[in-house]
XYZ file of C-alpha atoms in Angstrom:
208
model
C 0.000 0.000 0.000
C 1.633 3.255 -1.044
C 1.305 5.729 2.188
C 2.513 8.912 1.142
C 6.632 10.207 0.996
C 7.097 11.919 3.942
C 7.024 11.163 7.450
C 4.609 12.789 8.982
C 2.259 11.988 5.793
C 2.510 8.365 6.877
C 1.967 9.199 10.750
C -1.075 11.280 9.808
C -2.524 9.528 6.948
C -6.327 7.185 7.787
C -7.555 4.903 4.967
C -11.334 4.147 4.582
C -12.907 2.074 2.890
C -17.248 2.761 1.152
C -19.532 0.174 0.318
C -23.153 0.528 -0.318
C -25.541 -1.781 -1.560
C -29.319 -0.359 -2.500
C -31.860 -2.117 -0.336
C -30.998 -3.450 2.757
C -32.015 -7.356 1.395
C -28.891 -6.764 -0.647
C -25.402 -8.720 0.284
C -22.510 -6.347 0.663
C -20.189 -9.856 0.888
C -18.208 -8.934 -2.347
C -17.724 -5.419 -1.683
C -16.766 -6.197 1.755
C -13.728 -9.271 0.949
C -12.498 -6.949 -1.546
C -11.779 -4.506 1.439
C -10.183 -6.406 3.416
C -8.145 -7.808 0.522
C -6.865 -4.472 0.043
C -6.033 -4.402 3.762
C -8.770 -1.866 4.952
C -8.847 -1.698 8.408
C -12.053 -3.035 9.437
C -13.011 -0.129 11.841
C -12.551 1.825 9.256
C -15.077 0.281 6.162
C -18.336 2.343 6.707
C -21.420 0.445 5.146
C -24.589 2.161 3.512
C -27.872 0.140 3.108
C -29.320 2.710 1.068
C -30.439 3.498 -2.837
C -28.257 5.873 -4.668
C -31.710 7.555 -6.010
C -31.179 10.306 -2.894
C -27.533 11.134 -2.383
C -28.249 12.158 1.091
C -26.746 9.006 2.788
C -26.104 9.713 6.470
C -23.316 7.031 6.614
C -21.214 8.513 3.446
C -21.995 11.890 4.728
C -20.449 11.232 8.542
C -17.438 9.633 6.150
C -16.938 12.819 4.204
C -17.361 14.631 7.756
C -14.238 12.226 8.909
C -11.936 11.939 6.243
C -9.160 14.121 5.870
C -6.361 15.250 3.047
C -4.237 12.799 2.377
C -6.288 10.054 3.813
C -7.360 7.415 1.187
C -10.593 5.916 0.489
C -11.426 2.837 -1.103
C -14.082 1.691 -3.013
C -14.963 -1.238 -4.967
C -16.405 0.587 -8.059
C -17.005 3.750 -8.985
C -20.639 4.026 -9.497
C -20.773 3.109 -5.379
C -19.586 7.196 -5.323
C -22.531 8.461 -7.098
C -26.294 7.940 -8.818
C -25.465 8.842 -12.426
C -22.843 10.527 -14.460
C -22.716 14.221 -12.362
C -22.742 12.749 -9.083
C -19.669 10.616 -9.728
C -17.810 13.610 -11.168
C -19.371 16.165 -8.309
C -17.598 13.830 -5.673
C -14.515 12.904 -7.340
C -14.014 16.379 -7.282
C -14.957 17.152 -4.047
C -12.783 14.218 -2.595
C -9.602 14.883 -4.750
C -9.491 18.181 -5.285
C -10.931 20.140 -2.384
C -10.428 17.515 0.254
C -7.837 16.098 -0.883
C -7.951 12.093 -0.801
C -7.094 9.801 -2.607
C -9.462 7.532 -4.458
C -8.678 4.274 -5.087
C -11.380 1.903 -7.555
C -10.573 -1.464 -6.559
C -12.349 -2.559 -9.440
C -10.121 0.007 -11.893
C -6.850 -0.002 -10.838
C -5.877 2.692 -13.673
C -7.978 5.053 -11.038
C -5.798 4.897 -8.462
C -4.819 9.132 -7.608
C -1.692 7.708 -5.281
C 0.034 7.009 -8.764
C 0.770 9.586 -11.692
C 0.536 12.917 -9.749
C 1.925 14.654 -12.837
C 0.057 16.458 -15.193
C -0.005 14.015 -17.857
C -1.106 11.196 -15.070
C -3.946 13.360 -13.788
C -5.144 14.167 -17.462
C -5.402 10.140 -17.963
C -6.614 9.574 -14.877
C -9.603 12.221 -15.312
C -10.464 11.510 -18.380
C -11.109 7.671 -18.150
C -13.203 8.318 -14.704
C -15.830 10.436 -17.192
C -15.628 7.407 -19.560
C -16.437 5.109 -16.556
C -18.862 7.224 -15.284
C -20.716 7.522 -18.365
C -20.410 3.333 -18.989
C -22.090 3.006 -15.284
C -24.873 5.663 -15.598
C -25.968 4.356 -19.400
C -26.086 0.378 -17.791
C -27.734 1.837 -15.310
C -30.350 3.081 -17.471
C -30.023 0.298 -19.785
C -31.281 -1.680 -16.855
C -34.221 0.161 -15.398
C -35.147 0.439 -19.505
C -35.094 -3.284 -19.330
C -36.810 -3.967 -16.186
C -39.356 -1.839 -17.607
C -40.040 -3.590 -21.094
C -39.851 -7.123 -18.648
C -43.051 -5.471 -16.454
C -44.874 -4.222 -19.309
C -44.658 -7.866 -21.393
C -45.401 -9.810 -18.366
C -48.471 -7.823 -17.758
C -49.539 -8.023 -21.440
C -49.220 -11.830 -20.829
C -51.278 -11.545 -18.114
C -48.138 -12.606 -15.375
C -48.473 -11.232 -12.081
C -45.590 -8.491 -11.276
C -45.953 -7.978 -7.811
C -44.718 -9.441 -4.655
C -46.232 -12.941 -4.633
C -49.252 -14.130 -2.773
C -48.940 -16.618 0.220
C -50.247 -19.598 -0.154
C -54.144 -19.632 1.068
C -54.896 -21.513 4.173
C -56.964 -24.586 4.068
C -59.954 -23.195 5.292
C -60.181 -19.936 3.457
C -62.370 -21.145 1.072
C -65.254 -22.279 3.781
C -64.776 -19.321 5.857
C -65.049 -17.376 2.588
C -68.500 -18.701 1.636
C -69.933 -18.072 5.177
C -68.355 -14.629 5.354
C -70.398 -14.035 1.866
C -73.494 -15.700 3.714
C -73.114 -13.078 6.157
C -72.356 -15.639 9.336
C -69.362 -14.007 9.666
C -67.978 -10.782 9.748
C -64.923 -9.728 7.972
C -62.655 -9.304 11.357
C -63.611 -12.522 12.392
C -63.494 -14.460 9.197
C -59.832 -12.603 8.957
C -59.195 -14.534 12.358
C -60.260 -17.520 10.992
C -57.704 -17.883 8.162
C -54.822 -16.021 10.266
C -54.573 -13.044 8.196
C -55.191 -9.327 8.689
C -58.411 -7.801 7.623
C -57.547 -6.057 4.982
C -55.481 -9.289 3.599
C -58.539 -11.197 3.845
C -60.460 -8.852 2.112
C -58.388 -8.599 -0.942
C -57.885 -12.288 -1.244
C -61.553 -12.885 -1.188
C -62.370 -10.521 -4.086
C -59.550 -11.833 -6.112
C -60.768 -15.391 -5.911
C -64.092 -14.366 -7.044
């Protein structure tokens, strides 16, 4: 790990590490071993459980409160730094330039800012993050464009789209036809079957 070329660089300098995943059913496992392959201190790898569709993450927001210049942060790609194409360049540039980390894309190793200082090295270096940046934020789209189309056939095909329903309980269909006889009212028909009211309700009219 390259630490800087002075002394008190070295004695000062923190390294972090950034991993976010967008719903908090999502596995952060990857992101997470390729930390600690990189020798992240563990105390130091914040984790967000959060979508990128609100850039107002509490967890990366303490992190940008903590980090310091010359620290170094880690991440495994770079769309984990931003929502689309302007939010990965807005926080490149606030990191690099006005804090003044260093960003390393363990998925890129090209876009590492430890390495090529120079002019020529920071030209590369900022011109292959916007092609990057671009790539993630048109798959990105590419994606939701596809999810889309996927919804829109399924429904024309008359699949259901939604979360699916729970298997009915054995009784439901007797305590259906008395609740529609009137012996039973919905709350208690509901109590019957184990389900909430409102469940009940719903699954009754759909099996009509």
């Amino acid at each position: 790990m390259i630490t800087g070329t002075g002394t008190e660089r070295g004695a000062m300098q923190k390294v972090y590490g950034y991993v976010r995943v967008s719903a908090k059913d999502q596995n952060e496992d990857r992101q997470m071993i390729a930390m600690r392959e990189a020798k992240v201190p563990e105390k130091n790898i914040v984790v967000e459980k959060m979508s990128g569709a609100d850039f107002e993450r509490p967890k990366y927001l303490q992190l940008m409160r903590r980090i310091r210049k010359n620290d170094i942060l880690y991440v495994k790609s770079i769309d984990r730094l931003g929502r689309n194409y302007a939010e990965i360049q807005n926080q490149w540039r606030l990191l690099t330039k006005e804090k003044g980390v260093d960003i390393v894309v363990l998925d890129m190793p090209i876009l590492d800012t430890r390495i090529g200082k120079d002019l020529l090295g920071t030209f590369v270096s900022d011109l292959i993050l916007q092609v990057l940046s671009f790539v993630a934020e048109n798959e990105r789209s590419n994606i939701h464009q596809r999810q889309a189309e996927g919804i829109a056939a399924a429904k024309e095909k008359g699949v259901h789209c939604g979360r699916p329903y729970k298997q009915l309980p054995e009784n439901f269909e007797n305590v259906c036809h008395r609740w529609k006889a009137g012996e039973l009212t919905a709350s208690a028909a509901a109590r019957e079957c184990g389900m909430s009211r409102s469940t009940f309700s719903r699954r009754a009219v759909s099996e009509e």
